[in-house]
């Protein structure tokens, strides 16, 4: 069954899929993302002429984006154009210059973070998310893999899961991570977090877990990444906007954290009877560390 997307998810889908398209298909995808209103008024022949491609390429691009045919894509473009026309245009663009005042940097970063979150939410496959949550809720043990900036996201997920009584691990050493992965079995879950989808130190342990029968989940910005070959469930994140002052690791972290929060809340809902008491117990155990210290008499 082909994927279908609402109008708001179209731009996010184009940005995510473009790197895995042929150059001619990229031209079509970039054209519809840049000018949805104009392209919605074009016939398949006219759009092919505008992009210097063929009618067959236009139809293949529409299908890759999740639409049965070009007619359905045109309807989505028209809906997206109407939504953009109804909303106010942003006051700033997210491109940060080296001489920008700090106030502008704050505004631009906030705008970019909002777009990353909106793009990720629009393209997140809820069916895949539900399946991933179900596997995590029933897991005997959970391993989470991430390197660099993604390791911070992996640790965040593990910390949340521990607070609700789940057995979870995120080891920073690649050798220990792989050693742990080969111990996983059916009933365990491995989660790999990698923006590029090709990070060896993340793909390798996920592959080991997959081959040993564990349920595997990939959180990635690349639907064609190597990590997806060993994932039972794939959760796509926004690719974000990379620039000289905002590297890919920084741009991807926001969308990764959104997916992690969705997984955690979903698991907490599924296991509420045990999660709620565990969460309360963890709050109580740490409460005294957040209170002013009192001087005790000697």
PDB file of N, CA and C in Angstrom, residues 29-104:
ATOM      1  N   UNK A  29      11.101  17.232  -7.812  1.00  0.00           N
ATOM      2  CA  UNK A  29      10.772  17.361  -6.389  1.00  0.00           C
ATOM      3  C   UNK A  29      11.079  18.766  -5.878  1.00  0.00           C
ATOM      4  N   UNK A  30      12.221  19.298  -6.268  1.00  0.00           N
ATOM      5  CA  UNK A  30      12.603  20.641  -5.829  1.00  0.00           C
ATOM      6  C   UNK A  30      11.650  21.693  -6.392  1.00  0.00           C
ATOM      7  N   UNK A  31      11.176  21.472  -7.595  1.00  0.00           N
ATOM      8  CA  UNK A  31      10.245  22.429  -8.216  1.00  0.00           C
ATOM      9  C   UNK A  31       8.922  22.469  -7.463  1.00  0.00           C
ATOM     10  N   UNK A  32       8.368  21.307  -7.130  1.00  0.00           N
ATOM     11  CA  UNK A  32       7.071  21.301  -6.446  1.00  0.00           C
ATOM     12  C   UNK A  32       7.199  21.815  -5.022  1.00  0.00           C
ATOM     13  N   UNK A  33       8.368  21.592  -4.396  1.00  0.00           N
ATOM     14  CA  UNK A  33       8.557  22.109  -3.036  1.00  0.00           C
ATOM     15  C   UNK A  33       8.736  23.618  -3.030  1.00  0.00           C
ATOM     16  N   UNK A  34       9.409  24.137  -4.058  1.00  0.00           N
ATOM     17  CA  UNK A  34       9.680  25.574  -4.120  1.00  0.00           C
ATOM     18  C   UNK A  34       8.463  26.384  -4.542  1.00  0.00           C
ATOM     19  N   UNK A  35       7.625  25.823  -5.405  1.00  0.00           N
ATOM     20  CA  UNK A  35       6.471  26.571  -5.926  1.00  0.00           C
ATOM     21  C   UNK A  35       5.243  25.663  -6.015  1.00  0.00           C
ATOM     22  N   UNK A  36       4.678  25.282  -4.874  1.00  0.00           N
ATOM     23  CA  UNK A  36       3.520  24.382  -4.912  1.00  0.00           C
ATOM     24  C   UNK A  36       2.321  24.989  -5.627  1.00  0.00           C
ATOM     25  N   UNK A  37       2.123  26.290  -5.456  1.00  0.00           N
ATOM     26  CA  UNK A  37       0.976  26.935  -6.102  1.00  0.00           C
ATOM     27  C   UNK A  37       1.117  26.912  -7.621  1.00  0.00           C
ATOM     28  N   UNK A  38       2.289  27.290  -8.108  1.00  0.00           N
ATOM     29  CA  UNK A  38       2.500  27.312  -9.543  1.00  0.00           C
ATOM     30  C   UNK A  38       2.449  25.925 -10.164  1.00  0.00           C
ATOM     31  N   UNK A  39       3.076  24.955  -9.506  1.00  0.00           N
ATOM     32  CA  UNK A  39       3.104  23.596 -10.053  1.00  0.00           C
ATOM     33  C   UNK A  39       1.729  22.936 -10.009  1.00  0.00           C
ATOM     34  N   UNK A  40       0.900  23.336  -9.038  1.00  0.00           N
ATOM     35  CA  UNK A  40      -0.436  22.736  -8.947  1.00  0.00           C
ATOM     36  C   UNK A  40      -1.302  23.084 -10.153  1.00  0.00           C
ATOM     37  N   UNK A  41      -0.908  24.125 -10.892  1.00  0.00           N
ATOM     38  CA  UNK A  41      -1.684  24.545 -12.069  1.00  0.00           C
ATOM     39  C   UNK A  41      -1.121  23.974 -13.371  1.00  0.00           C
ATOM     40  N   UNK A  42      -0.037  23.191 -13.267  1.00  0.00           N
ATOM     41  CA  UNK A  42       0.615  22.663 -14.459  1.00  0.00           C
ATOM     42  C   UNK A  42       0.152  21.243 -14.772  1.00  0.00           C
ATOM     43  N   UNK A  43       0.010  20.953 -16.025  1.00  0.00           N
ATOM     44  CA  UNK A  43      -0.235  19.577 -16.459  1.00  0.00           C
ATOM     45  C   UNK A  43       1.069  18.801 -16.312  1.00  0.00           C
ATOM     46  N   UNK A  44       0.989  17.496 -16.414  1.00  0.00           N
ATOM     47  CA  UNK A  44       2.190  16.685 -16.312  1.00  0.00           C
ATOM     48  C   UNK A  44       3.173  17.050 -17.412  1.00  0.00           C
ATOM     49  N   UNK A  45       2.663  17.378 -18.581  1.00  0.00           N
ATOM     50  CA  UNK A  45       3.528  17.769 -19.705  1.00  0.00           C
ATOM     51  C   UNK A  45       4.210  19.101 -19.416  1.00  0.00           C
ATOM     52  N   UNK A  46       3.471  20.043 -18.862  1.00  0.00           N
ATOM     53  CA  UNK A  46       4.029  21.367 -18.571  1.00  0.00           C
ATOM     54  C   UNK A  46       5.079  21.296 -17.467  1.00  0.00           C
ATOM     55  N   UNK A  47       4.835  20.458 -16.424  1.00  0.00           N
ATOM     56  CA  UNK A  47       5.813  20.338 -15.341  1.00  0.00           C
ATOM     57  C   UNK A  47       7.090  19.662 -15.851  1.00  0.00           C
ATOM     58  N   UNK A  48       6.930  18.686 -16.739  1.00  0.00           N
ATOM     59  CA  UNK A  48       8.094  18.032 -17.339  1.00  0.00           C
ATOM     60  C   UNK A  48       8.915  19.054 -18.135  1.00  0.00           C
ATOM     61  N   UNK A  49       8.225  19.920 -18.861  1.00  0.00           N
ATOM     62  CA  UNK A  49       8.922  20.940 -19.649  1.00  0.00           C
ATOM     63  C   UNK A  49       9.627  21.942 -18.740  1.00  0.00           C
ATOM     64  N   UNK A  50       8.963  22.346 -17.651  1.00  0.00           N
ATOM     65  CA  UNK A  50       9.565  23.319 -16.736  1.00  0.00           C
ATOM     66  C   UNK A  50      10.833  22.769 -16.101  1.00  0.00           C
ATOM     67  N   UNK A  51      10.853  21.499 -15.790  1.00  0.00           N
ATOM     68  CA  UNK A  51      11.992  20.898 -15.075  1.00  0.00           C
ATOM     69  C   UNK A  51      13.004  20.233 -15.999  1.00  0.00           C
ATOM     70  N   UNK A  52      12.726  20.259 -17.303  1.00  0.00           N
ATOM     71  CA  UNK A  52      13.647  19.653 -18.248  1.00  0.00           C
ATOM     72  C   UNK A  52      13.728  18.146 -18.119  1.00  0.00           C
ATOM     73  N   UNK A  53      12.588  17.535 -17.775  1.00  0.00           N
ATOM     74  CA  UNK A  53      12.539  16.084 -17.602  1.00  0.00           C
ATOM     75  C   UNK A  53      11.469  15.511 -18.532  1.00  0.00           C
ATOM     76  N   UNK A  54      11.026  14.311 -18.233  1.00  0.00           N
ATOM     77  CA  UNK A  54       9.989  13.674 -19.042  1.00  0.00           C
ATOM     78  C   UNK A  54       8.718  13.481 -18.222  1.00  0.00           C
ATOM     79  N   UNK A  55       7.601  13.217 -18.902  1.00  0.00           N
ATOM     80  CA  UNK A  55       6.350  12.948 -18.201  1.00  0.00           C
ATOM     81  C   UNK A  55       6.486  11.723 -17.304  1.00  0.00           C
ATOM     82  N   UNK A  56       7.215  10.713 -17.779  1.00  0.00           N
ATOM     83  CA  UNK A  56       7.417   9.499 -16.971  1.00  0.00           C
ATOM     84  C   UNK A  56       8.164   9.820 -15.685  1.00  0.00           C
ATOM     85  N   UNK A  57       9.146  10.731 -15.767  1.00  0.00           N
ATOM     86  CA  UNK A  57       9.904  11.124 -14.567  1.00  0.00           C
ATOM     87  C   UNK A  57       9.001  11.837 -13.569  1.00  0.00           C
ATOM     88  N   UNK A  58       8.137  12.702 -14.053  1.00  0.00           N
ATOM     89  CA  UNK A  58       7.198  13.414 -13.184  1.00  0.00           C
ATOM     90  C   UNK A  58       6.286  12.423 -12.458  1.00  0.00           C
ATOM     91  N   UNK A  59       5.768  11.442 -13.188  1.00  0.00           N
ATOM     92  CA  UNK A  59       4.879  10.446 -12.586  1.00  0.00           C
ATOM     93  C   UNK A  59       5.627   9.596 -11.573  1.00  0.00           C
ATOM     94  N   UNK A  60       6.869   9.191 -11.904  1.00  0.00           N
ATOM     95  CA  UNK A  60       7.663   8.392 -10.956  1.00  0.00           C
ATOM     96  C   UNK A  60       7.957   9.179  -9.689  1.00  0.00           C
ATOM     97  N   UNK A  61       8.226  10.468  -9.842  1.00  0.00           N
ATOM     98  CA  UNK A  61       8.488  11.311  -8.671  1.00  0.00           C
ATOM     99  C   UNK A  61       7.254  11.410  -7.787  1.00  0.00           C
ATOM    100  N   UNK A  62       6.107  11.593  -8.391  1.00  0.00           N
ATOM    101  CA  UNK A  62       4.853  11.664  -7.635  1.00  0.00           C
ATOM    102  C   UNK A  62       4.637  10.382  -6.841  1.00  0.00           C
ATOM    103  N   UNK A  63       4.897   9.252  -7.478  1.00  0.00           N
ATOM    104  CA  UNK A  63       4.702   7.969  -6.793  1.00  0.00           C
ATOM    105  C   UNK A  63       5.709   7.765  -5.673  1.00  0.00           C
ATOM    106  N   UNK A  64       6.954   8.195  -5.898  1.00  0.00           N
ATOM    107  CA  UNK A  64       7.966   8.076  -4.857  1.00  0.00           C
ATOM    108  C   UNK A  64       7.605   8.930  -3.642  1.00  0.00           C
ATOM    109  N   UNK A  65       6.933  10.045  -3.889  1.00  0.00           N
ATOM    110  CA  UNK A  65       6.504  10.913  -2.799  1.00  0.00           C
ATOM    111  C   UNK A  65       5.260  10.384  -2.084  1.00  0.00           C
ATOM    112  N   UNK A  66       4.706   9.294  -2.585  1.00  0.00           N
ATOM    113  CA  UNK A  66       3.604   8.651  -1.879  1.00  0.00           C
ATOM    114  C   UNK A  66       2.238   8.824  -2.499  1.00  0.00           C
ATOM    115  N   UNK A  67       2.175   9.345  -3.725  1.00  0.00           N
ATOM    116  CA  UNK A  67       0.891   9.588  -4.371  1.00  0.00           C
ATOM    117  C   UNK A  67       0.650   8.572  -5.493  1.00  0.00           C
ATOM    118  N   UNK A  68      -0.588   8.108  -5.666  1.00  0.00           N
ATOM    119  CA  UNK A  68      -0.884   7.118  -6.713  1.00  0.00           C
ATOM    120  C   UNK A  68      -0.551   7.616  -8.116  1.00  0.00           C
ATOM    121  N   UNK A  69      -0.677   8.916  -8.328  1.00  0.00           N
ATOM    122  CA  UNK A  69      -0.392   9.471  -9.646  1.00  0.00           C
ATOM    123  C   UNK A  69      -0.206  10.964  -9.576  1.00  0.00           C
ATOM    124  N   UNK A  70       0.042  11.589 -10.716  1.00  0.00           N
ATOM    125  CA  UNK A  70       0.317  13.018 -10.739  1.00  0.00           C
ATOM    126  C   UNK A  70      -0.909  13.839 -10.340  1.00  0.00           C
ATOM    127  N   UNK A  71      -2.095  13.365 -10.674  1.00  0.00           N
ATOM    128  CA  UNK A  71      -3.311  14.101 -10.309  1.00  0.00           C
ATOM    129  C   UNK A  71      -3.409  14.273  -8.794  1.00  0.00           C
ATOM    130  N   UNK A  72      -3.088  13.212  -8.051  1.00  0.00           N
ATOM    131  CA  UNK A  72      -3.141  13.286  -6.591  1.00  0.00           C
ATOM    132  C   UNK A  72      -2.085  14.251  -6.049  1.00  0.00           C
ATOM    133  N   UNK A  73      -0.907  14.259  -6.691  1.00  0.00           N
ATOM    134  CA  UNK A  73       0.128  15.198  -6.280  1.00  0.00           C
ATOM    135  C   UNK A  73      -0.332  16.630  -6.505  1.00  0.00           C
ATOM    136  N   UNK A  74      -0.969  16.905  -7.647  1.00  0.00           N
ATOM    137  CA  UNK A  74      -1.456  18.262  -7.922  1.00  0.00           C
ATOM    138  C   UNK A  74      -2.463  18.720  -6.866  1.00  0.00           C
ATOM    139  N   UNK A  75      -3.343  17.823  -6.437  1.00  0.00           N
ATOM    140  CA  UNK A  75      -4.316  18.180  -5.396  1.00  0.00           C
ATOM    141  C   UNK A  75      -3.601  18.525  -4.094  1.00  0.00           C
ATOM    142  N   UNK A  76      -2.573  17.752  -3.746  1.00  0.00           N
ATOM    143  CA  UNK A  76      -1.813  18.031  -2.526  1.00  0.00           C
ATOM    144  C   UNK A  76      -1.068  19.354  -2.635  1.00  0.00           C
ATOM    145  N   UNK A  77      -0.532  19.642  -3.809  1.00  0.00           N
ATOM    146  CA  UNK A  77       0.163  20.911  -4.017  1.00  0.00           C
ATOM    147  C   UNK A  77      -0.790  22.087  -3.858  1.00  0.00           C
ATOM    148  N   UNK A  78      -1.989  21.942  -4.392  1.00  0.00           N
ATOM    149  CA  UNK A  78      -2.981  23.015  -4.276  1.00  0.00           C
ATOM    150  C   UNK A  78      -3.353  23.246  -2.819  1.00  0.00           C
ATOM    151  N   UNK A  79      -3.510  22.156  -2.060  1.00  0.00           N
ATOM    152  CA  UNK A  79      -3.850  22.281  -0.641  1.00  0.00           C
ATOM    153  C   UNK A  79      -2.712  22.928   0.139  1.00  0.00           C
ATOM    154  N   UNK A  80      -1.465  22.536  -0.169  1.00  0.00           N
ATOM    155  CA  UNK A  80      -0.305  23.121   0.488  1.00  0.00           C
ATOM    156  C   UNK A  80      -0.201  24.602   0.175  1.00  0.00           C
ATOM    157  N   UNK A  81      -0.436  24.967  -1.085  1.00  0.00           N
ATOM    158  CA  UNK A  81      -0.372  26.373  -1.477  1.00  0.00           C
ATOM    159  C   UNK A  81      -1.421  27.200  -0.738  1.00  0.00           C
ATOM    160  N   UNK A  82      -2.626  26.637  -0.580  1.00  0.00           N
ATOM    161  CA  UNK A  82      -3.688  27.353   0.123  1.00  0.00           C
ATOM    162  C   UNK A  82      -3.318  27.568   1.580  1.00  0.00           C
ATOM    163  N   UNK A  83      -2.707  26.565   2.173  1.00  0.00           N
ATOM    164  CA  UNK A  83      -2.311  26.692   3.577  1.00  0.00           C
ATOM    165  C   UNK A  83      -1.233  27.739   3.747  1.00  0.00           C
ATOM    166  N   UNK A  84      -0.256  27.750   2.847  1.00  0.00           N
ATOM    167  CA  UNK A  84       0.815  28.738   2.946  1.00  0.00           C
ATOM    168  C   UNK A  84       0.295  30.152   2.721  1.00  0.00           C
ATOM    169  N   UNK A  85      -0.675  30.282   1.811  1.00  0.00           N
ATOM    170  CA  UNK A  85      -1.250  31.607   1.528  1.00  0.00           C
ATOM    171  C   UNK A  85      -2.022  32.130   2.735  1.00  0.00           C
ATOM    172  N   UNK A  86      -2.654  31.227   3.465  1.00  0.00           N
ATOM    173  CA  UNK A  86      -3.449  31.650   4.622  1.00  0.00           C
ATOM    174  C   UNK A  86      -2.574  32.064   5.795  1.00  0.00           C
ATOM    175  N   UNK A  87      -1.350  31.511   5.877  1.00  0.00           N
ATOM    176  CA  UNK A  87      -0.468  31.821   6.992  1.00  0.00           C
ATOM    177  C   UNK A  87       0.422  33.005   6.692  1.00  0.00           C
ATOM    178  N   UNK A  88       0.908  33.631   7.756  1.00  0.00           N
ATOM    179  CA  UNK A  88       1.811  34.772   7.588  1.00  0.00           C
ATOM    180  C   UNK A  88       3.202  34.265   7.238  1.00  0.00           C
ATOM    181  N   UNK A  89       3.892  34.899   6.308  1.00  0.00           N
ATOM    182  CA  UNK A  89       5.248  34.480   5.977  1.00  0.00           C
ATOM    183  C   UNK A  89       6.191  34.749   7.142  1.00  0.00           C
ATOM    184  N   UNK A  90       7.242  33.947   7.326  1.00  0.00           N
ATOM    185  CA  UNK A  90       8.164  34.160   8.437  1.00  0.00           C
ATOM    186  C   UNK A  90       8.907  35.485   8.302  1.00  0.00           C
ATOM    187  N   UNK A  91       9.188  36.091   9.410  1.00  0.00           N
ATOM    188  CA  UNK A  91       9.865  37.384   9.396  1.00  0.00           C
ATOM    189  C   UNK A  91      11.348  37.252   9.102  1.00  0.00           C
ATOM    190  N   UNK A  92      11.912  36.064   9.343  1.00  0.00           N
ATOM    191  CA  UNK A  92      13.340  35.854   9.123  1.00  0.00           C
ATOM    192  C   UNK A  92      13.529  34.549   8.375  1.00  0.00           C
ATOM    193  N   UNK A  93      14.714  34.386   7.801  1.00  0.00           N
ATOM    194  CA  UNK A  93      15.078  33.097   7.220  1.00  0.00           C
ATOM    195  C   UNK A  93      16.055  32.426   8.174  1.00  0.00           C
ATOM    196  N   UNK A  94      16.185  31.083   8.115  1.00  0.00           N
ATOM    197  CA  UNK A  94      17.020  30.404   9.096  1.00  0.00           C
ATOM    198  C   UNK A  94      18.511  30.468   8.809  1.00  0.00           C
ATOM    199  N   UNK A  95      18.949  31.082   7.690  1.00  0.00           N
ATOM    200  CA  UNK A  95      20.366  31.157   7.372  1.00  0.00           C
ATOM    201  C   UNK A  95      21.069  32.152   8.288  1.00  0.00           C
ATOM    202  N   UNK A  96      22.087  31.676   9.002  1.00  0.00           N
ATOM    203  CA  UNK A  96      22.794  32.516   9.975  1.00  0.00           C
ATOM    204  C   UNK A  96      24.101  33.000   9.368  1.00  0.00           C
ATOM    205  N   UNK A  97      24.310  34.322   9.419  1.00  0.00           N
ATOM    206  CA  UNK A  97      25.552  34.910   8.923  1.00  0.00           C
ATOM    207  C   UNK A  97      26.506  35.136  10.086  1.00  0.00           C
ATOM    208  N   UNK A  98      27.790  35.178   9.781  1.00  0.00           N
ATOM    209  CA  UNK A  98      28.792  35.298  10.839  1.00  0.00           C
ATOM    210  C   UNK A  98      28.684  36.637  11.573  1.00  0.00           C
ATOM    211  N   UNK A  99      28.103  37.647  10.927  1.00  0.00           N
ATOM    212  CA  UNK A  99      28.005  38.958  11.561  1.00  0.00           C
ATOM    213  C   UNK A  99      26.586  39.267  12.055  1.00  0.00           C
ATOM    214  N   UNK A 100      25.726  38.268  12.119  1.00  0.00           N
ATOM    215  CA  UNK A 100      24.364  38.486  12.611  1.00  0.00           C
ATOM    216  C   UNK A 100      24.376  38.902  14.082  1.00  0.00           C
ATOM    217  N   UNK A 101      23.556  39.876  14.471  1.00  0.00           N
ATOM    218  CA  UNK A 101      23.388  40.193  15.892  1.00  0.00           C
ATOM    219  C   UNK A 101      22.830  38.974  16.626  1.00  0.00           C
ATOM    220  N   UNK A 102      23.154  38.832  17.893  1.00  0.00           N
ATOM    221  CA  UNK A 102      22.735  37.657  18.656  1.00  0.00           C
ATOM    222  C   UNK A 102      21.216  37.544  18.709  1.00  0.00           C
ATOM    223  N   UNK A 103      20.522  38.684  18.724  1.00  0.00           N
ATOM    224  CA  UNK A 103      19.059  38.640  18.737  1.00  0.00           C
ATOM    225  C   UNK A 103      18.526  37.977  17.470  1.00  0.00           C
ATOM    226  N   UNK A 104      19.176  38.251  16.323  1.00  0.00           N
ATOM    227  CA  UNK A 104      18.765  37.609  15.067  1.00  0.00           C
ATOM    228  C   UNK A 104      19.085  36.125  15.076  1.00  0.00           C
TER     229      UNK A 104
END
